[in-house]
XYZ file of C-alpha atoms in Angstrom:
391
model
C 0.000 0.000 0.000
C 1.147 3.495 -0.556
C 1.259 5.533 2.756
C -0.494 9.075 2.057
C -0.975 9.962 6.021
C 1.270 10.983 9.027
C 2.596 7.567 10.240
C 2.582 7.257 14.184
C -0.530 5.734 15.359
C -1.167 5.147 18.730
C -3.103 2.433 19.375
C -5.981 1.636 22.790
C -6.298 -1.575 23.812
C -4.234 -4.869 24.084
C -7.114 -6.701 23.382
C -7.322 -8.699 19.458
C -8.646 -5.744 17.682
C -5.934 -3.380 19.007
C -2.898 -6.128 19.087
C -3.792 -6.983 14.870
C -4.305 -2.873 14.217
C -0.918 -2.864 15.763
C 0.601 -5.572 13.709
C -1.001 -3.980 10.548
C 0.358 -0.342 10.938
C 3.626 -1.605 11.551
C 3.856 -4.013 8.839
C 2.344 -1.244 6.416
C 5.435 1.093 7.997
C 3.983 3.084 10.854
C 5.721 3.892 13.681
C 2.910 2.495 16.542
C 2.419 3.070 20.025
C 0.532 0.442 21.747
C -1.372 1.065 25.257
C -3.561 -1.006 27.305
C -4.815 -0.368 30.772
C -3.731 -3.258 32.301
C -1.780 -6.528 30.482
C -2.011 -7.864 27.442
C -5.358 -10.499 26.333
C -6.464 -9.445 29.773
C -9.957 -7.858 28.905
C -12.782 -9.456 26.029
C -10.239 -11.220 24.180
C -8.994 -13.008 27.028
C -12.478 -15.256 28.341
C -14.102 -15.272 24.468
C -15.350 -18.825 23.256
C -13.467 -17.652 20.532
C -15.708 -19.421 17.917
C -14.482 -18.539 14.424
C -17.835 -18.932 12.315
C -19.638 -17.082 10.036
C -22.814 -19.149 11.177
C -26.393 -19.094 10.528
C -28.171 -15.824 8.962
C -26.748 -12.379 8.985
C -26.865 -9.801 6.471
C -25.269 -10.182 2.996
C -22.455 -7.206 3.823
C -21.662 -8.870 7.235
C -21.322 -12.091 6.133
C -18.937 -11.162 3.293
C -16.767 -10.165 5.969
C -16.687 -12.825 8.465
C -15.803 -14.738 4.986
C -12.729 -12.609 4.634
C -12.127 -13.060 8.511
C -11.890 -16.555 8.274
C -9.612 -16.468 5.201
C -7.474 -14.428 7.067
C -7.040 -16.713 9.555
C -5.881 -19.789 7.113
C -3.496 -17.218 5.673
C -2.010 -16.767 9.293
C -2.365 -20.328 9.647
C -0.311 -21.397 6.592
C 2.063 -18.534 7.338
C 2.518 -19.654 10.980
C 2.840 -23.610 11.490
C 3.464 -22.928 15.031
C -0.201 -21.582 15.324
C -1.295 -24.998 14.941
C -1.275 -25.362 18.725
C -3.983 -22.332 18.656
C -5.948 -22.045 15.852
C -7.760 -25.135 14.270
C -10.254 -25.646 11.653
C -11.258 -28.845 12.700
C -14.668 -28.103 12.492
C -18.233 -27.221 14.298
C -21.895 -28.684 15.102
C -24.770 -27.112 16.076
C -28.300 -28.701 16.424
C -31.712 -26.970 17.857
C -33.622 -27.123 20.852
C -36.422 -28.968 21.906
C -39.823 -27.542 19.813
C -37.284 -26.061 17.079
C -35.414 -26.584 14.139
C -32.503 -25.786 11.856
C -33.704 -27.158 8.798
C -34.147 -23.366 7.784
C -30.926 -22.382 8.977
C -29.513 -25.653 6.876
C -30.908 -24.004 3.864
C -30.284 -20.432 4.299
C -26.378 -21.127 4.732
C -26.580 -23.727 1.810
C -28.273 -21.209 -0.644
C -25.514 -18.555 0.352
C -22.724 -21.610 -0.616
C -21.634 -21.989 2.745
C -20.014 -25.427 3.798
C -22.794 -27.075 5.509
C -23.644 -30.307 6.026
C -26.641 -32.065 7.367
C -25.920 -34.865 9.858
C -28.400 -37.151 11.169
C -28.060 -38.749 14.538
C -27.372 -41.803 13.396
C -24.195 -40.251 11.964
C -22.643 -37.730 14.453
C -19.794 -40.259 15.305
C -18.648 -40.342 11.684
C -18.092 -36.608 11.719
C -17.589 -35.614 15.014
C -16.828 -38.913 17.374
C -16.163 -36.587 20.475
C -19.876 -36.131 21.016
C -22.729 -37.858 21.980
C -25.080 -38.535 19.612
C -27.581 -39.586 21.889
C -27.194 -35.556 23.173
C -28.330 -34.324 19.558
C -31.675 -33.566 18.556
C -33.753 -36.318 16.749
C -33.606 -34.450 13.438
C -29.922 -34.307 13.258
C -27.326 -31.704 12.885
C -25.234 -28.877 10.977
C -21.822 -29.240 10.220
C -19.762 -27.082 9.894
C -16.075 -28.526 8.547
C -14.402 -24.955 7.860
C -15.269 -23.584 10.946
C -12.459 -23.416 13.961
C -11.641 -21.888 17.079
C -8.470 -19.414 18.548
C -6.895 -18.892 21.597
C -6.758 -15.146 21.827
C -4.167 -14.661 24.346
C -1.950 -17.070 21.647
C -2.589 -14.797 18.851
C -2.530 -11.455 20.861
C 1.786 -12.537 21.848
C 2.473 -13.773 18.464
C 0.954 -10.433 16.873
C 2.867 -8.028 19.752
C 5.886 -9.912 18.967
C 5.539 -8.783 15.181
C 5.107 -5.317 16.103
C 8.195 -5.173 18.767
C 10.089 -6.495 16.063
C 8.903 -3.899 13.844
C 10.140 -1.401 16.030
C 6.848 -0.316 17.759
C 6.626 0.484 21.417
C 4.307 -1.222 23.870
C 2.979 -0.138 26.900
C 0.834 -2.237 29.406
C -0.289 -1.097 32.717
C -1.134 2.390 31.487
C -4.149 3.021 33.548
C -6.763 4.602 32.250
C -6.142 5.679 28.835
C -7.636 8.329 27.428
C -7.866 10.530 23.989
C -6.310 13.793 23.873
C -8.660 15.691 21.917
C -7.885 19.545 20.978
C -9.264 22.032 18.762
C -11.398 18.854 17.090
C -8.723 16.720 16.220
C -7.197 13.596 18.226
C -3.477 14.864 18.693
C -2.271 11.616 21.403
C -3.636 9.782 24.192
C -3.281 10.737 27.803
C -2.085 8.020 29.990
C -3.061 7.263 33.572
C -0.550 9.301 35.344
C -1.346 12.178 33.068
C 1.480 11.240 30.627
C 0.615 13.030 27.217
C 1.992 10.894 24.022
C 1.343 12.626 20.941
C 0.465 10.895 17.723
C -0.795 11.607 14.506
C -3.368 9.346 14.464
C -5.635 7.329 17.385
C -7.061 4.382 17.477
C -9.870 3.350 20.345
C -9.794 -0.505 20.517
C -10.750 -1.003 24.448
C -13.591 -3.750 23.866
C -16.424 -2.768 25.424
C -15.771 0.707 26.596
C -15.686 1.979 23.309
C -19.070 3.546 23.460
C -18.240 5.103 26.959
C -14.990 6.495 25.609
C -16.348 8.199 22.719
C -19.521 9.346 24.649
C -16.811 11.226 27.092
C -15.753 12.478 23.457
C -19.404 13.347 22.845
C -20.041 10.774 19.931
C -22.839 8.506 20.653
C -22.888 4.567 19.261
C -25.494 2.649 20.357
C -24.102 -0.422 23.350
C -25.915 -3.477 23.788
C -22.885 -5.069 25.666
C -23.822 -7.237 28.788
C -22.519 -8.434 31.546
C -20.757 -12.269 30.661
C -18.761 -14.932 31.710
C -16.673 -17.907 30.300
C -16.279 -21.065 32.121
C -12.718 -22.731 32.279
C -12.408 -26.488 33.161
C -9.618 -28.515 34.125
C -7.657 -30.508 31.522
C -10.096 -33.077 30.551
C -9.288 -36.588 29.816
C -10.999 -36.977 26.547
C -9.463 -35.511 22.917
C -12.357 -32.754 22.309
C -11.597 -31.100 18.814
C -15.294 -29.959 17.253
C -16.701 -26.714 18.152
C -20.245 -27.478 19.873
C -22.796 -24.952 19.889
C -26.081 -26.853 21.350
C -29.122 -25.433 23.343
C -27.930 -25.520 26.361
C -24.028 -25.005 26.524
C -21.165 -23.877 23.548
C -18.008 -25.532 24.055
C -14.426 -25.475 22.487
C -10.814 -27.086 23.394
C -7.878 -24.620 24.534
C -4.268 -25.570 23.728
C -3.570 -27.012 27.180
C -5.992 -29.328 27.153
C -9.364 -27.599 28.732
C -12.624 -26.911 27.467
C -14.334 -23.170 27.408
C -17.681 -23.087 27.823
C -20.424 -20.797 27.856
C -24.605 -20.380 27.004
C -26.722 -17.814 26.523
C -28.755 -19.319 29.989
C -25.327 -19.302 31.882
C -25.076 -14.899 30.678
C -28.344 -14.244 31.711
C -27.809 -15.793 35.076
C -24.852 -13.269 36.523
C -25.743 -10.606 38.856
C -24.378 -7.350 38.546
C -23.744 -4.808 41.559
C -24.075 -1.153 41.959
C -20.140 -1.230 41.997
C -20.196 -3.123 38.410
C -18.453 -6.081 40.117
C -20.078 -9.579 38.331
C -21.161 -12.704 40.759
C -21.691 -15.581 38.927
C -23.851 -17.736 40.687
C -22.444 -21.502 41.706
C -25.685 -23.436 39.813
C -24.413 -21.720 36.838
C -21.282 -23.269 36.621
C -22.201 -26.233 38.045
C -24.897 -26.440 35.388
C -22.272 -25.664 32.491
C -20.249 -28.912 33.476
C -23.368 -30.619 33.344
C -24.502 -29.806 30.495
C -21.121 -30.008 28.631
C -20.862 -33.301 30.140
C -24.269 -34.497 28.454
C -23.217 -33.446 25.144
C -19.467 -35.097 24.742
C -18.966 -38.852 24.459
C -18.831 -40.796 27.318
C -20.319 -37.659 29.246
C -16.639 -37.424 31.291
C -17.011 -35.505 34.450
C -15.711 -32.212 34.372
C -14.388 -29.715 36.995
C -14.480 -25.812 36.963
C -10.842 -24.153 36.774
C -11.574 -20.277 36.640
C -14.496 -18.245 35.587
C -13.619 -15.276 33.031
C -16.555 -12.903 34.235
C -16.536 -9.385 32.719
C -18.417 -7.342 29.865
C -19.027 -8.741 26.219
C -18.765 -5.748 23.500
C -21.902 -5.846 21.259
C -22.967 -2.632 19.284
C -26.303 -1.697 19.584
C -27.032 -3.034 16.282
C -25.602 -6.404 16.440
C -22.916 -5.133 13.546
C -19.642 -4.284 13.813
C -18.380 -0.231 14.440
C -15.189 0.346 12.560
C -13.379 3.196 10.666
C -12.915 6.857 11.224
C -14.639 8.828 14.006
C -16.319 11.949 11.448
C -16.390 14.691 14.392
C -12.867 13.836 15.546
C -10.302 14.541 12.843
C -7.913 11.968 13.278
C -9.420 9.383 15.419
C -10.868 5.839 14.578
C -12.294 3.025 17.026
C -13.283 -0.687 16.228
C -16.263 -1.858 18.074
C -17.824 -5.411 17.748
C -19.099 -8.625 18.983
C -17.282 -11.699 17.677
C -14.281 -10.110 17.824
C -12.149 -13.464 17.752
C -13.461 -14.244 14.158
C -13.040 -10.264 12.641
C -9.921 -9.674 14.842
C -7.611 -10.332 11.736
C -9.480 -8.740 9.036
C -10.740 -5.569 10.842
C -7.160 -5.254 11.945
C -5.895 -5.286 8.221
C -8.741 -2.737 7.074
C -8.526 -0.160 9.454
C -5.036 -0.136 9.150
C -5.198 0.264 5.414
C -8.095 2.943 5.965
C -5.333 5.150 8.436
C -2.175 4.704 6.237
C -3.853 5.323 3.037
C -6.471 7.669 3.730
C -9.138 5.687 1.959
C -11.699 3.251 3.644
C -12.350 -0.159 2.025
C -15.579 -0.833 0.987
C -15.944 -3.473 2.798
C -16.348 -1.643 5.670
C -18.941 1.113 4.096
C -22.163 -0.536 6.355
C -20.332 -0.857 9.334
C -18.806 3.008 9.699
C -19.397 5.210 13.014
C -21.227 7.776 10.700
C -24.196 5.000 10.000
C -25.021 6.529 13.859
C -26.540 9.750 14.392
C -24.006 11.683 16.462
C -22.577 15.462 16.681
C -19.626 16.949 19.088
C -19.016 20.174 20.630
C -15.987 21.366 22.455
C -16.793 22.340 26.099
C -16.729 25.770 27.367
C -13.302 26.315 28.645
C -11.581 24.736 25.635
C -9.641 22.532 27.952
C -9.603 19.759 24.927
C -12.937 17.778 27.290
C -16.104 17.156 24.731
C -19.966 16.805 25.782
C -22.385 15.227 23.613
C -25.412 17.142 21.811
C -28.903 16.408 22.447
C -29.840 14.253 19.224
C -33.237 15.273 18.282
């Protein structure tokens, strides 16, 4: 790519999107500053079921992406044998509840040319003989056979190591890191201790603060981000390599021999204080081991190793927010659920978008601007923003 734009970035967040927007601006020859609050992976990125997928029915424009996401992933794959160990395409099943079915979600993926293939019961050991078939509804099951699953933290190191190589400085444990907005244009970020570190460019990647940042910047994106958790188990005695996404619990490997798992039923169950800390409730992880048990062969008894509680980024919309920030020359941010499967592509984009000056059109559906949102400076000029009344 030809560079057209001033070329040191500093980047928010140690999270995926941050850590591949880093790796991207350095290997398009920007100098980069990377910050994150606390350590690396240690946010989002770092208790995701990290399901890489572009599964069942989403809009044309979204989809198209999550192709290129995965592609990106068997480039890094090819390009990186070693990531063998953390990324694997060995495939994904899903089946439906009790009263429902996927026979329309069969067809909808097949009509779009996705690989999908319809398993009967009978036939879930052929293609995925870590399950129980007797778990899987009597109609049968999707498979999936190029979907996969990452371990973020993996990818996060291998991706910082590119960009200290490249030359680019990384800072963890920067506290609170914020924008430093004057005159209407992003000129650095402010760290913690009040450190200023200019740059010609910002990026906001910090996962599911994103809309709070920008609304202290007076730009408004819709948040439907709850409260989460992941469950990790202790190593497990059986080889689990399928990606299971069933009624009542999700569940994928790790490289050390564990399982994640998570459900929507598990989320809803977490309470939430008036200080923001998360309890998750015992019967909810007990209930996760259960239920995970029930659905892999020879229903192995599991045990619980950590919880990952903490908030799950989703826009307001369900779609992802990337690109340039319209009321804050020189500022960009990168919101969005499923973060594991766009981390490498959105990474690439925005990059491309802040080095060259010109978006990709991939990316047209998904800018901030598709939000309704103005910015005004305060009073005093001290470089703070409050948001406008929309009307």
């Amino acid at each position: 790519m030809t560079i057209t734009q001033p070329t040191h970035v500093a980047v928010i967040g140690g999270g995926i999107l941050g850590a591949s927007t880093a790796a991207h601006l350095a290997r398009g020859g920007a100098r980069v500053t990377l910050l994150t609050a606390g350590a690396l992976a240690d946010g989002a990125s770092g208790r995701s079921i990290a399901w890489l997928n572009s599964s069942g029915d989403r809009s044309a424009e979204y989809h198209y992406l999550r192709l290129l996401a995965l592609d990106r992933y068997r480039t890094w794959s090819a390009q990186h044998p070693e990531s063998r160990a953390y990324l694997r395409f060995d495939g994904a099943l899903k089946w439906a509840a009790p009263g429902e079915s996927f026979a329309k979600t069969f067809a909808f993926e097949r009509a779009g040319g996705y690989d999908a293939i319809w398993v009967d019961r009978a036939d879930v050991a052929r293609v995925a003989p870590d399950v129980d078939s007797s778990a899987v509804a009597e109609e049968g099951a999707i498979f999936n056979p190029g979907e996969g699953w990452v371990s973020l933290p993996d990818l996060i190191a291998a991706l910082v190591e590119e960009v200290v190589a490249a030359g680019a400085q990384v800072v963890e444990q920067a506290g609170d890191v914020r924008v430093d907005v004057q005159d209407g244009a992003a000129t650095g970020v402010i760290l913690g201790d009040g450190t200023r570190v200019a740059a010609d460019r910002v990026v906001l990647a910090t996962g599911p603060a994103v809309p709070a940042d920008l609304a202290s910047l007076g730009v408004a994106v819709p948040d439907a981000t709850p409260a989460a958790f992941v469950l990790f188990t202790d190593p497990v005695d059986i080889e689990v390599t399928t990606v299971l996404n069933t009624p009542r619990v999700a569940v994928r490997p790790t490289p050390d021999g564990r399982l994640v798992l998570d459900a929507d039923w598990a989320e809803q169950s977490v309470l939430v204080g008036d200080d923001g800390a998360i309890t998750v409730p015992e019967e909810s992880v007990q209930g996760l081991l259960d239920e995970a048990s029930k659905v892999l062969a020879g229903n192995p008894q599991l045990t619980a190793h950590h919880v990952g509680a903490g908030l799950k980024p989703i826009p307001g919309d369900g779609e992802p927010v990337v690109g340039a920030v319209p009321a804050i020359d020189g500022l960009f941010a990168v919101f969005t659920h499923s973060g594991a499967t766009l981390g490498l592509v959105l990474g690439e984009l925005l990059a491309e978008e802040i080095l060259t000056g010109t978006p990709s059109p991939v990316l047209t559906a998904f800018g901030v601007d598709r939000f309704d949102a103005e910015v005004v400076p305060d009073a005093v000029g001290t470089g703070a923003w409050a948001p406008v009344a929309q009307q």
